[in-house]
Amino acid sequence: MPHSTILIQLAAAPTDDRPYSRELAPGEQVSFGRGTPGSPVDLVLDDPAVSRRAGRIAAVGDYWLLTNLSTSKTYVVENPEGGGEFVKVPPGRMGAPIPFEFSRVSLPAVDGTVSFLVFAPQHIHVPPGNADGGPVTQVAYPLDQNAKYFRILVALCEPRLRDPSTSRIPTIPEIIERLPDLGLSRTAAGFHIGYLAEKKLHVKSPQSGEGKADWQRHALVSLALKFDLVTSDHLALLPFPRR
């Protein structure tokens, strides 16, 4: 696949040997949906719950735009390689930019969902370095991934990384049990959480009367996941989950 093209792939139908695939150069687009003989689409999603003309995909450089032509159904674009990242595209949304290099587009179907994959070119990033010759930019969140506090932060984020729909945050006793090799006491675990909140991530105390341990743990998880300070790759730092 040339570096500048978007590749769309749909799993093979029961009567086909190979999956459907289509490359889009920048500026090109395809339509998708159920289609009809009088109104064909480029990418056929053969499900009665899918609109005849359900949407469009347009290639733009190293990313792509999704248009939802449905009047009632929300589409979901997931990053299969990420920590549960996804984008919801509501009915009627035109040209929603999709930031993932690898995506699964899912539409509501009669029995669950129907989906297809989109592969975008590798995104271009600014090369590291201090090109302007000015003072070196400081690190906003100086985390040491070899430190005990970082493993505690990963354990706090673990439920959300494994299931983004959950709102559960581990308690201090659960953190101690999850990291037995650290030999943590309640006091030590609480110290590390406080150190993360006050010295490393600088989370702000809420105005409400929520308990200190609760707001700190929730704020740490929210910030760490929001800025990808902890990702699913860091789960390897934790012991293998017990069944």
JSON list of C-alpha atoms in Angstrom, two decimals:
[
{"chain": "A", "resi": 1, "resn": "MET", "atom": "CA", "xyz": [0.00, 0.00, 0.00]},
{"chain": "A", "resi": 2, "resn": "PRO", "atom": "CA", "xyz": [1.52, 3.38, -0.93]},
{"chain": "A", "resi": 3, "resn": "HIS", "atom": "CA", "xyz": [2.27, 5.57, 2.06]},
{"chain": "A", "resi": 4, "resn": "SER", "atom": "CA", "xyz": [-0.36, 8.17, 1.16]},
{"chain": "A", "resi": 5, "resn": "THR", "atom": "CA", "xyz": [-3.36, 5.88, 0.65]},
{"chain": "A", "resi": 6, "resn": "ILE", "atom": "CA", "xyz": [-6.17, 4.80, 2.94]},
{"chain": "A", "resi": 7, "resn": "LEU", "atom": "CA", "xyz": [-7.04, 1.09, 2.81]},
{"chain": "A", "resi": 8, "resn": "ILE", "atom": "CA", "xyz": [-10.59, -0.09, 3.55]},
{"chain": "A", "resi": 9, "resn": "GLN", "atom": "CA", "xyz": [-11.18, -3.77, 4.19]},
{"chain": "A", "resi": 10, "resn": "LEU", "atom": "CA", "xyz": [-14.41, -5.74, 4.68]},
{"chain": "A", "resi": 11, "resn": "ALA", "atom": "CA", "xyz": [-14.43, -9.37, 5.78]},
{"chain": "A", "resi": 12, "resn": "ALA", "atom": "CA", "xyz": [-15.21, -11.86, 3.02]},
{"chain": "A", "resi": 13, "resn": "ALA", "atom": "CA", "xyz": [-18.83, -12.83, 2.51]},
{"chain": "A", "resi": 14, "resn": "PRO", "atom": "CA", "xyz": [-19.72, -16.53, 2.91]},
{"chain": "A", "resi": 15, "resn": "THR", "atom": "CA", "xyz": [-19.76, -16.90, -0.90]},
{"chain": "A", "resi": 16, "resn": "ASP", "atom": "CA", "xyz": [-16.40, -15.14, -1.43]},
{"chain": "A", "resi": 17, "resn": "ASP", "atom": "CA", "xyz": [-12.86, -16.39, -0.92]},
{"chain": "A", "resi": 18, "resn": "ARG", "atom": "CA", "xyz": [-11.19, -13.03, -0.32]},
{"chain": "A", "resi": 19, "resn": "PRO", "atom": "CA", "xyz": [-12.12, -9.97, 1.73]},
{"chain": "A", "resi": 20, "resn": "TYR", "atom": "CA", "xyz": [-13.18, -6.82, -0.09]},
{"chain": "A", "resi": 21, "resn": "SER", "atom": "CA", "xyz": [-10.51, -4.12, -0.07]},
{"chain": "A", "resi": 22, "resn": "ARG", "atom": "CA", "xyz": [-10.31, -0.66, -1.58]},
{"chain": "A", "resi": 23, "resn": "GLU", "atom": "CA", "xyz": [-7.51, 1.90, -1.61]},
{"chain": "A", "resi": 24, "resn": "LEU", "atom": "CA", "xyz": [-8.23, 5.63, -1.51]},
{"chain": "A", "resi": 25, "resn": "ALA", "atom": "CA", "xyz": [-5.74, 8.30, -2.50]},
{"chain": "A", "resi": 26, "resn": "PRO", "atom": "CA", "xyz": [-6.05, 11.73, -0.86]},
{"chain": "A", "resi": 27, "resn": "GLY", "atom": "CA", "xyz": [-9.16, 13.46, -2.21]},
{"chain": "A", "resi": 28, "resn": "GLU", "atom": "CA", "xyz": [-10.96, 10.21, -3.08]},
{"chain": "A", "resi": 29, "resn": "GLN", "atom": "CA", "xyz": [-14.03, 8.88, -1.26]},
{"chain": "A", "resi": 30, "resn": "VAL", "atom": "CA", "xyz": [-16.28, 5.82, -1.09]},
{"chain": "A", "resi": 31, "resn": "SER", "atom": "CA", "xyz": [-19.89, 5.37, -0.04]},
{"chain": "A", "resi": 32, "resn": "PHE", "atom": "CA", "xyz": [-21.07, 2.50, 2.16]},
{"chain": "A", "resi": 33, "resn": "GLY", "atom": "CA", "xyz": [-24.41, 1.03, 3.13]},
{"chain": "A", "resi": 34, "resn": "ARG", "atom": "CA", "xyz": [-26.93, -1.61, 2.10]},
{"chain": "A", "resi": 35, "resn": "GLY", "atom": "CA", "xyz": [-27.33, -0.16, -1.38]},
{"chain": "A", "resi": 36, "resn": "THR", "atom": "CA", "xyz": [-30.07, -0.83, -3.94]},
{"chain": "A", "resi": 37, "resn": "PRO", "atom": "CA", "xyz": [-30.00, -1.66, -7.66]},
{"chain": "A", "resi": 38, "resn": "GLY", "atom": "CA", "xyz": [-30.99, 1.93, -8.42]},
{"chain": "A", "resi": 39, "resn": "SER", "atom": "CA", "xyz": [-28.64, 3.45, -5.83]},
{"chain": "A", "resi": 40, "resn": "PRO", "atom": "CA", "xyz": [-25.46, 1.35, -5.55]},
{"chain": "A", "resi": 41, "resn": "VAL", "atom": "CA", "xyz": [-22.72, 1.94, -2.98]},
{"chain": "A", "resi": 42, "resn": "ASP", "atom": "CA", "xyz": [-19.00, 1.19, -3.13]},
{"chain": "A", "resi": 43, "resn": "LEU", "atom": "CA", "xyz": [-18.88, -0.81, 0.10]},
{"chain": "A", "resi": 44, "resn": "VAL", "atom": "CA", "xyz": [-21.91, -3.09, 0.57]},
{"chain": "A", "resi": 45, "resn": "LEU", "atom": "CA", "xyz": [-22.96, -3.88, 4.16]},
{"chain": "A", "resi": 46, "resn": "ASP", "atom": "CA", "xyz": [-25.63, -6.50, 3.62]},
{"chain": "A", "resi": 47, "resn": "ASP", "atom": "CA", "xyz": [-27.79, -6.10, 6.73]},
{"chain": "A", "resi": 48, "resn": "PRO", "atom": "CA", "xyz": [-31.46, -5.00, 6.85]},
{"chain": "A", "resi": 49, "resn": "ALA", "atom": "CA", "xyz": [-30.72, -2.58, 9.71]},
{"chain": "A", "resi": 50, "resn": "VAL", "atom": "CA", "xyz": [-28.10, -0.67, 7.70]},
{"chain": "A", "resi": 51, "resn": "SER", "atom": "CA", "xyz": [-29.34, 2.31, 5.70]},
{"chain": "A", "resi": 52, "resn": "ARG", "atom": "CA", "xyz": [-29.28, 2.08, 1.90]},
{"chain": "A", "resi": 53, "resn": "ARG", "atom": "CA", "xyz": [-26.77, 4.92, 1.86]},
{"chain": "A", "resi": 54, "resn": "ALA", "atom": "CA", "xyz": [-25.32, 4.80, 5.34]},
{"chain": "A", "resi": 55, "resn": "GLY", "atom": "CA", "xyz": [-22.27, 7.01, 5.00]},
{"chain": "A", "resi": 56, "resn": "ARG", "atom": "CA", "xyz": [-19.09, 8.09, 3.22]},
{"chain": "A", "resi": 57, "resn": "ILE", "atom": "CA", "xyz": [-15.36, 7.86, 3.84]},
{"chain": "A", "resi": 58, "resn": "ALA", "atom": "CA", "xyz": [-13.03, 10.48, 2.40]},
{"chain": "A", "resi": 59, "resn": "ALA", "atom": "CA", "xyz": [-9.24, 10.22, 2.40]},
{"chain": "A", "resi": 60, "resn": "VAL", "atom": "CA", "xyz": [-7.31, 13.32, 3.50]},
{"chain": "A", "resi": 61, "resn": "GLY", "atom": "CA", "xyz": [-3.52, 13.03, 3.72]},
{"chain": "A", "resi": 62, "resn": "ASP", "atom": "CA", "xyz": [-2.64, 10.66, 6.57]},
{"chain": "A", "resi": 63, "resn": "TYR", "atom": "CA", "xyz": [-6.14, 10.62, 8.09]},
{"chain": "A", "resi": 64, "resn": "TRP", "atom": "CA", "xyz": [-9.73, 10.25, 6.90]},
{"chain": "A", "resi": 65, "resn": "LEU", "atom": "CA", "xyz": [-13.20, 11.69, 7.37]},
{"chain": "A", "resi": 66, "resn": "LEU", "atom": "CA", "xyz": [-16.36, 9.77, 8.19]},
{"chain": "A", "resi": 67, "resn": "THR", "atom": "CA", "xyz": [-19.81, 11.06, 7.25]},
{"chain": "A", "resi": 68, "resn": "ASN", "atom": "CA", "xyz": [-22.86, 9.47, 8.90]},
{"chain": "A", "resi": 69, "resn": "LEU", "atom": "CA", "xyz": [-25.83, 9.74, 6.53]},
{"chain": "A", "resi": 70, "resn": "SER", "atom": "CA", "xyz": [-28.18, 7.90, 8.87]},
{"chain": "A", "resi": 71, "resn": "THR", "atom": "CA", "xyz": [-30.96, 9.93, 10.49]},
{"chain": "A", "resi": 72, "resn": "SER", "atom": "CA", "xyz": [-31.17, 7.81, 13.63]},
{"chain": "A", "resi": 73, "resn": "LYS", "atom": "CA", "xyz": [-28.09, 5.60, 14.17]},
{"chain": "A", "resi": 74, "resn": "THR", "atom": "CA", "xyz": [-24.76, 6.43, 15.78]},
{"chain": "A", "resi": 75, "resn": "TYR", "atom": "CA", "xyz": [-21.62, 4.82, 14.34]},
{"chain": "A", "resi": 76, "resn": "VAL", "atom": "CA", "xyz": [-18.62, 3.86, 16.49]},
{"chain": "A", "resi": 77, "resn": "VAL", "atom": "CA", "xyz": [-15.00, 3.97, 15.33]},
{"chain": "A", "resi": 78, "resn": "GLU", "atom": "CA", "xyz": [-12.67, 1.98, 17.58]},
{"chain": "A", "resi": 79, "resn": "ASN", "atom": "CA", "xyz": [-8.90, 1.72, 17.78]},
{"chain": "A", "resi": 80, "resn": "PRO", "atom": "CA", "xyz": [-8.35, -2.06, 18.05]},
{"chain": "A", "resi": 81, "resn": "GLU", "atom": "CA", "xyz": [-4.72, -1.52, 19.04]},
{"chain": "A", "resi": 82, "resn": "GLY", "atom": "CA", "xyz": [-5.38, 1.10, 21.71]},
{"chain": "A", "resi": 83, "resn": "GLY", "atom": "CA", "xyz": [-6.61, 1.05, 25.29]},
{"chain": "A", "resi": 84, "resn": "GLY", "atom": "CA", "xyz": [-10.28, 1.12, 24.46]},
{"chain": "A", "resi": 85, "resn": "GLU", "atom": "CA", "xyz": [-10.13, 4.36, 22.46]},
{"chain": "A", "resi": 86, "resn": "PHE", "atom": "CA", "xyz": [-13.16, 5.09, 20.32]},
{"chain": "A", "resi": 87, "resn": "VAL", "atom": "CA", "xyz": [-15.00, 7.92, 18.57]},
{"chain": "A", "resi": 88, "resn": "LYS", "atom": "CA", "xyz": [-18.79, 8.15, 18.27]},
{"chain": "A", "resi": 89, "resn": "VAL", "atom": "CA", "xyz": [-20.15, 9.70, 15.07]},
{"chain": "A", "resi": 90, "resn": "PRO", "atom": "CA", "xyz": [-23.79, 10.77, 15.62]},
{"chain": "A", "resi": 91, "resn": "PRO", "atom": "CA", "xyz": [-26.53, 10.75, 12.96]},
{"chain": "A", "resi": 92, "resn": "GLY", "atom": "CA", "xyz": [-26.08, 13.40, 10.29]},
{"chain": "A", "resi": 93, "resn": "ARG", "atom": "CA", "xyz": [-22.48, 14.23, 11.25]},
{"chain": "A", "resi": 94, "resn": "MET", "atom": "CA", "xyz": [-20.54, 15.35, 8.19]},
{"chain": "A", "resi": 95, "resn": "GLY", "atom": "CA", "xyz": [-16.79, 14.83, 7.80]},
{"chain": "A", "resi": 96, "resn": "ALA", "atom": "CA", "xyz": [-15.83, 13.67, 11.30]},
{"chain": "A", "resi": 97, "resn": "PRO", "atom": "CA", "xyz": [-11.98, 13.41, 11.39]},
{"chain": "A", "resi": 98, "resn": "ILE", "atom": "CA", "xyz": [-10.73, 10.01, 12.60]},
{"chain": "A", "resi": 99, "resn": "PRO", "atom": "CA", "xyz": [-7.32, 10.11, 14.33]},
{"chain": "A", "resi": 100, "resn": "PHE", "atom": "CA", "xyz": [-6.47, 6.40, 14.47]},
{"chain": "A", "resi": 101, "resn": "GLU", "atom": "CA", "xyz": [-4.00, 4.71, 12.13]},
{"chain": "A", "resi": 102, "resn": "PHE", "atom": "CA", "xyz": [-5.98, 1.47, 12.46]},
{"chain": "A", "resi": 103, "resn": "SER", "atom": "CA", "xyz": [-9.76, 1.62, 12.94]},
{"chain": "A", "resi": 104, "resn": "ARG", "atom": "CA", "xyz": [-12.82, -0.60, 13.14]},
{"chain": "A", "resi": 105, "resn": "VAL", "atom": "CA", "xyz": [-16.03, 1.12, 12.01]},
{"chain": "A", "resi": 106, "resn": "SER", "atom": "CA", "xyz": [-19.12, -0.50, 13.58]},
{"chain": "A", "resi": 107, "resn": "LEU", "atom": "CA", "xyz": [-22.76, 0.10, 12.62]},
{"chain": "A", "resi": 108, "resn": "PRO", "atom": "CA", "xyz": [-25.84, -1.20, 14.46]},
{"chain": "A", "resi": 109, "resn": "ALA", "atom": "CA", "xyz": [-27.19, -4.35, 12.79]},
{"chain": "A", "resi": 110, "resn": "VAL", "atom": "CA", "xyz": [-30.11, -6.72, 13.24]},
{"chain": "A", "resi": 111, "resn": "ASP", "atom": "CA", "xyz": [-27.92, -9.10, 15.24]},
{"chain": "A", "resi": 112, "resn": "GLY", "atom": "CA", "xyz": [-25.30, -6.98, 17.02]},
{"chain": "A", "resi": 113, "resn": "THR", "atom": "CA", "xyz": [-23.14, -4.91, 14.68]},
{"chain": "A", "resi": 114, "resn": "VAL", "atom": "CA", "xyz": [-21.64, -4.99, 11.21]},
{"chain": "A", "resi": 115, "resn": "SER", "atom": "CA", "xyz": [-18.15, -3.59, 10.77]},
{"chain": "A", "resi": 116, "resn": "PHE", "atom": "CA", "xyz": [-15.21, -2.97, 8.46]},
{"chain": "A", "resi": 117, "resn": "LEU", "atom": "CA", "xyz": [-11.58, -1.94, 8.93]},
{"chain": "A", "resi": 118, "resn": "VAL", "atom": "CA", "xyz": [-9.76, 1.20, 7.81]},
{"chain": "A", "resi": 119, "resn": "PHE", "atom": "CA", "xyz": [-5.97, 1.45, 7.70]},
{"chain": "A", "resi": 120, "resn": "ALA", "atom": "CA", "xyz": [-4.52, 4.96, 7.47]},
{"chain": "A", "resi": 121, "resn": "PRO", "atom": "CA", "xyz": [-0.89, 5.78, 6.65]},
{"chain": "A", "resi": 122, "resn": "GLN", "atom": "CA", "xyz": [1.54, 6.07, 9.52]},
{"chain": "A", "resi": 123, "resn": "HIS", "atom": "CA", "xyz": [1.05, 9.52, 10.99]},
{"chain": "A", "resi": 124, "resn": "ILE", "atom": "CA", "xyz": [3.79, 12.10, 10.58]},
{"chain": "A", "resi": 125, "resn": "HIS", "atom": "CA", "xyz": [5.27, 13.48, 13.81]},
{"chain": "A", "resi": 126, "resn": "VAL", "atom": "CA", "xyz": [7.57, 16.38, 14.52]},
{"chain": "A", "resi": 127, "resn": "PRO", "atom": "CA", "xyz": [11.12, 15.03, 14.99]},
{"chain": "A", "resi": 128, "resn": "PRO", "atom": "CA", "xyz": [12.47, 15.30, 18.54]},
{"chain": "A", "resi": 129, "resn": "GLY", "atom": "CA", "xyz": [15.01, 17.95, 19.41]},
{"chain": "A", "resi": 130, "resn": "ASN", "atom": "CA", "xyz": [15.39, 21.56, 20.37]},
{"chain": "A", "resi": 131, "resn": "ALA", "atom": "CA", "xyz": [15.31, 23.07, 16.88]},
{"chain": "A", "resi": 132, "resn": "ASP", "atom": "CA", "xyz": [14.74, 26.69, 17.92]},
{"chain": "A", "resi": 133, "resn": "GLY", "atom": "CA", "xyz": [17.83, 26.79, 20.14]},
{"chain": "A", "resi": 134, "resn": "GLY", "atom": "CA", "xyz": [15.88, 28.24, 23.08]},
{"chain": "A", "resi": 135, "resn": "PRO", "atom": "CA", "xyz": [15.54, 26.88, 26.61]},
{"chain": "A", "resi": 136, "resn": "VAL", "atom": "CA", "xyz": [14.71, 23.18, 26.77]},
{"chain": "A", "resi": 137, "resn": "THR", "atom": "CA", "xyz": [11.01, 22.54, 27.38]},
{"chain": "A", "resi": 138, "resn": "GLN", "atom": "CA", "xyz": [10.38, 20.95, 30.75]},
{"chain": "A", "resi": 139, "resn": "VAL", "atom": "CA", "xyz": [8.59, 17.63, 31.12]},
{"chain": "A", "resi": 140, "resn": "ALA", "atom": "CA", "xyz": [5.02, 18.23, 32.31]},
{"chain": "A", "resi": 141, "resn": "TYR", "atom": "CA", "xyz": [4.58, 14.87, 34.07]},
{"chain": "A", "resi": 142, "resn": "PRO", "atom": "CA", "xyz": [8.01, 13.45, 34.98]},
{"chain": "A", "resi": 143, "resn": "LEU", "atom": "CA", "xyz": [7.11, 9.82, 35.67]},
{"chain": "A", "resi": 144, "resn": "ASP", "atom": "CA", "xyz": [9.69, 7.09, 36.24]},
{"chain": "A", "resi": 145, "resn": "GLN", "atom": "CA", "xyz": [8.26, 3.84, 34.87]},
{"chain": "A", "resi": 146, "resn": "ASN", "atom": "CA", "xyz": [10.65, 1.84, 37.06]},
{"chain": "A", "resi": 147, "resn": "ALA", "atom": "CA", "xyz": [9.36, 3.41, 40.27]},
{"chain": "A", "resi": 148, "resn": "LYS", "atom": "CA", "xyz": [6.87, 1.83, 42.67]},
{"chain": "A", "resi": 149, "resn": "TYR", "atom": "CA", "xyz": [4.49, 4.75, 42.32]},
{"chain": "A", "resi": 150, "resn": "PHE", "atom": "CA", "xyz": [4.21, 4.16, 38.57]},
{"chain": "A", "resi": 151, "resn": "ARG", "atom": "CA", "xyz": [3.20, 0.53, 39.04]},
{"chain": "A", "resi": 152, "resn": "ILE", "atom": "CA", "xyz": [0.60, 1.71, 41.55]},
{"chain": "A", "resi": 153, "resn": "LEU", "atom": "CA", "xyz": [-0.69, 4.18, 38.95]},
{"chain": "A", "resi": 154, "resn": "VAL", "atom": "CA", "xyz": [-0.92, 1.37, 36.38]},
{"chain": "A", "resi": 155, "resn": "ALA", "atom": "CA", "xyz": [-2.86, -0.78, 38.88]},
{"chain": "A", "resi": 156, "resn": "LEU", "atom": "CA", "xyz": [-5.24, 2.12, 39.49]},
{"chain": "A", "resi": 157, "resn": "CYS", "atom": "CA", "xyz": [-5.83, 2.46, 35.75]},
{"chain": "A", "resi": 158, "resn": "GLU", "atom": "CA", "xyz": [-6.08, -1.30, 35.07]},
{"chain": "A", "resi": 159, "resn": "PRO", "atom": "CA", "xyz": [-9.89, -1.68, 35.26]},
{"chain": "A", "resi": 160, "resn": "ARG", "atom": "CA", "xyz": [-10.45, 1.21, 32.84]},
{"chain": "A", "resi": 161, "resn": "LEU", "atom": "CA", "xyz": [-7.73, -0.04, 30.47]},
{"chain": "A", "resi": 162, "resn": "ARG", "atom": "CA", "xyz": [-9.28, -3.50, 30.33]},
{"chain": "A", "resi": 163, "resn": "ASP", "atom": "CA", "xyz": [-12.87, -2.24, 30.15]},
{"chain": "A", "resi": 164, "resn": "PRO", "atom": "CA", "xyz": [-13.31, 1.45, 29.18]},
{"chain": "A", "resi": 165, "resn": "SER", "atom": "CA", "xyz": [-17.01, 1.28, 30.05]},
{"chain": "A", "resi": 166, "resn": "THR", "atom": "CA", "xyz": [-16.33, 0.70, 33.76]},
{"chain": "A", "resi": 167, "resn": "SER", "atom": "CA", "xyz": [-16.08, 3.49, 36.30]},
{"chain": "A", "resi": 168, "resn": "ARG", "atom": "CA", "xyz": [-14.51, 1.32, 39.00]},
{"chain": "A", "resi": 169, "resn": "ILE", "atom": "CA", "xyz": [-11.31, 2.55, 40.63]},
{"chain": "A", "resi": 170, "resn": "PRO", "atom": "CA", "xyz": [-9.38, 0.08, 42.83]},
{"chain": "A", "resi": 171, "resn": "THR", "atom": "CA", "xyz": [-9.27, 0.76, 46.56]},
{"chain": "A", "resi": 172, "resn": "ILE", "atom": "CA", "xyz": [-6.02, 0.84, 48.51]},
{"chain": "A", "resi": 173, "resn": "PRO", "atom": "CA", "xyz": [-6.53, -2.74, 49.83]},
{"chain": "A", "resi": 174, "resn": "GLU", "atom": "CA", "xyz": [-7.12, -3.89, 46.25]},
{"chain": "A", "resi": 175, "resn": "ILE", "atom": "CA", "xyz": [-3.93, -2.16, 45.11]},
{"chain": "A", "resi": 176, "resn": "ILE", "atom": "CA", "xyz": [-1.96, -3.91, 47.87]},
{"chain": "A", "resi": 177, "resn": "GLU", "atom": "CA", "xyz": [-3.41, -7.26, 46.83]},
{"chain": "A", "resi": 178, "resn": "ARG", "atom": "CA", "xyz": [-2.74, -6.59, 43.13]},
{"chain": "A", "resi": 179, "resn": "LEU", "atom": "CA", "xyz": [0.95, -5.79, 43.77]},
{"chain": "A", "resi": 180, "resn": "PRO", "atom": "CA", "xyz": [2.04, -8.33, 46.38]},
{"chain": "A", "resi": 181, "resn": "ASP", "atom": "CA", "xyz": [5.71, -8.18, 45.34]},
{"chain": "A", "resi": 182, "resn": "LEU", "atom": "CA", "xyz": [5.94, -4.54, 46.46]},
{"chain": "A", "resi": 183, "resn": "GLY", "atom": "CA", "xyz": [5.14, -5.43, 50.08]},
{"chain": "A", "resi": 184, "resn": "LEU", "atom": "CA", "xyz": [2.99, -2.32, 50.51]},
{"chain": "A", "resi": 185, "resn": "SER", "atom": "CA", "xyz": [1.26, -1.35, 53.72]},
{"chain": "A", "resi": 186, "resn": "ARG", "atom": "CA", "xyz": [-1.86, 0.84, 53.68]},
{"chain": "A", "resi": 187, "resn": "THR", "atom": "CA", "xyz": [0.27, 3.77, 54.79]},
{"chain": "A", "resi": 188, "resn": "ALA", "atom": "CA", "xyz": [2.87, 3.19, 52.06]},
{"chain": "A", "resi": 189, "resn": "ALA", "atom": "CA", "xyz": [0.25, 2.80, 49.34]},
{"chain": "A", "resi": 190, "resn": "GLY", "atom": "CA", "xyz": [-1.47, 5.96, 50.51]},
{"chain": "A", "resi": 191, "resn": "PHE", "atom": "CA", "xyz": [1.85, 7.82, 50.52]},
{"chain": "A", "resi": 192, "resn": "HIS", "atom": "CA", "xyz": [2.59, 6.84, 46.91]},
{"chain": "A", "resi": 193, "resn": "ILE", "atom": "CA", "xyz": [-0.88, 7.89, 45.78]},
{"chain": "A", "resi": 194, "resn": "GLY", "atom": "CA", "xyz": [-0.50, 11.23, 47.55]},
{"chain": "A", "resi": 195, "resn": "TYR", "atom": "CA", "xyz": [2.97, 11.67, 46.04]},
{"chain": "A", "resi": 196, "resn": "LEU", "atom": "CA", "xyz": [1.58, 11.03, 42.55]},
{"chain": "A", "resi": 197, "resn": "ALA", "atom": "CA", "xyz": [-1.28, 13.47, 43.09]},
{"chain": "A", "resi": 198, "resn": "GLU", "atom": "CA", "xyz": [0.70, 16.29, 44.68]},
{"chain": "A", "resi": 199, "resn": "LYS", "atom": "CA", "xyz": [4.23, 16.06, 43.26]},
{"chain": "A", "resi": 200, "resn": "LYS", "atom": "CA", "xyz": [4.04, 14.23, 39.92]},
{"chain": "A", "resi": 201, "resn": "LEU", "atom": "CA", "xyz": [0.65, 14.89, 38.28]},
{"chain": "A", "resi": 202, "resn": "HIS", "atom": "CA", "xyz": [-0.37, 17.97, 40.29]},
{"chain": "A", "resi": 203, "resn": "VAL", "atom": "CA", "xyz": [-4.08, 17.10, 40.38]},
{"chain": "A", "resi": 204, "resn": "LYS", "atom": "CA", "xyz": [-6.34, 19.68, 41.95]},
{"chain": "A", "resi": 205, "resn": "SER", "atom": "CA", "xyz": [-8.55, 19.08, 44.96]},
{"chain": "A", "resi": 206, "resn": "PRO", "atom": "CA", "xyz": [-12.29, 19.29, 44.10]},
{"chain": "A", "resi": 207, "resn": "GLN", "atom": "CA", "xyz": [-14.53, 21.88, 45.71]},
{"chain": "A", "resi": 208, "resn": "SER", "atom": "CA", "xyz": [-17.00, 19.22, 46.84]},
{"chain": "A", "resi": 209, "resn": "GLY", "atom": "CA", "xyz": [-16.67, 17.29, 50.06]},
{"chain": "A", "resi": 210, "resn": "GLU", "atom": "CA", "xyz": [-15.60, 14.04, 48.37]},
{"chain": "A", "resi": 211, "resn": "GLY", "atom": "CA", "xyz": [-13.17, 11.99, 50.48]},
{"chain": "A", "resi": 212, "resn": "LYS", "atom": "CA", "xyz": [-9.48, 12.67, 49.96]},
{"chain": "A", "resi": 213, "resn": "ALA", "atom": "CA", "xyz": [-8.49, 9.14, 48.92]},
{"chain": "A", "resi": 214, "resn": "ASP", "atom": "CA", "xyz": [-11.45, 8.91, 46.55]},
{"chain": "A", "resi": 215, "resn": "TRP", "atom": "CA", "xyz": [-10.84, 12.18, 44.70]},
{"chain": "A", "resi": 216, "resn": "GLN", "atom": "CA", "xyz": [-7.13, 11.57, 44.40]},
{"chain": "A", "resi": 217, "resn": "ARG", "atom": "CA", "xyz": [-7.52, 8.09, 42.94]},
{"chain": "A", "resi": 218, "resn": "HIS", "atom": "CA", "xyz": [-10.23, 9.19, 40.50]},
{"chain": "A", "resi": 219, "resn": "ALA", "atom": "CA", "xyz": [-8.29, 12.30, 39.44]},
{"chain": "A", "resi": 220, "resn": "LEU", "atom": "CA", "xyz": [-5.08, 10.32, 38.89]},
{"chain": "A", "resi": 221, "resn": "VAL", "atom": "CA", "xyz": [-6.79, 7.75, 36.68]},
{"chain": "A", "resi": 222, "resn": "SER", "atom": "CA", "xyz": [-8.64, 10.42, 34.70]},
{"chain": "A", "resi": 223, "resn": "LEU", "atom": "CA", "xyz": [-5.47, 12.43, 34.00]},
{"chain": "A", "resi": 224, "resn": "ALA", "atom": "CA", "xyz": [-3.24, 9.43, 33.29]},
{"chain": "A", "resi": 225, "resn": "LEU", "atom": "CA", "xyz": [-5.65, 8.00, 30.72]},
{"chain": "A", "resi": 226, "resn": "LYS", "atom": "CA", "xyz": [-6.54, 11.38, 29.20]},
{"chain": "A", "resi": 227, "resn": "PHE", "atom": "CA", "xyz": [-2.91, 12.14, 28.29]},
{"chain": "A", "resi": 228, "resn": "ASP", "atom": "CA", "xyz": [-1.80, 8.51, 27.65]},
{"chain": "A", "resi": 229, "resn": "LEU", "atom": "CA", "xyz": [0.58, 8.59, 30.59]},
{"chain": "A", "resi": 230, "resn": "VAL", "atom": "CA", "xyz": [-0.56, 5.02, 31.17]},
{"chain": "A", "resi": 231, "resn": "THR", "atom": "CA", "xyz": [-1.61, 2.80, 28.26]},
{"chain": "A", "resi": 232, "resn": "SER", "atom": "CA", "xyz": [-2.48, -0.86, 27.78]},
{"chain": "A", "resi": 233, "resn": "ASP", "atom": "CA", "xyz": [1.20, -1.54, 27.05]},
{"chain": "A", "resi": 234, "resn": "HIS", "atom": "CA", "xyz": [1.99, -0.74, 30.68]},
{"chain": "A", "resi": 235, "resn": "LEU", "atom": "CA", "xyz": [-0.22, -3.59, 31.92]},
{"chain": "A", "resi": 236, "resn": "ALA", "atom": "CA", "xyz": [2.83, -5.80, 31.38]},
{"chain": "A", "resi": 237, "resn": "LEU", "atom": "CA", "xyz": [4.27, -4.19, 34.53]},
{"chain": "A", "resi": 238, "resn": "LEU", "atom": "CA", "xyz": [1.59, -5.90, 36.63]},
{"chain": "A", "resi": 239, "resn": "PRO", "atom": "CA", "xyz": [1.53, -9.54, 37.75]},
{"chain": "A", "resi": 240, "resn": "PHE", "atom": "CA", "xyz": [-0.56, -11.83, 35.57]},
{"chain": "A", "resi": 241, "resn": "PRO", "atom": "CA", "xyz": [-4.22, -11.42, 36.61]},
{"chain": "A", "resi": 242, "resn": "ARG", "atom": "CA", "xyz": [-5.63, -14.13, 38.83]},
{"chain": "A", "resi": 243, "resn": "ARG", "atom": "CA", "xyz": [-8.71, -15.95, 37.59]}
]
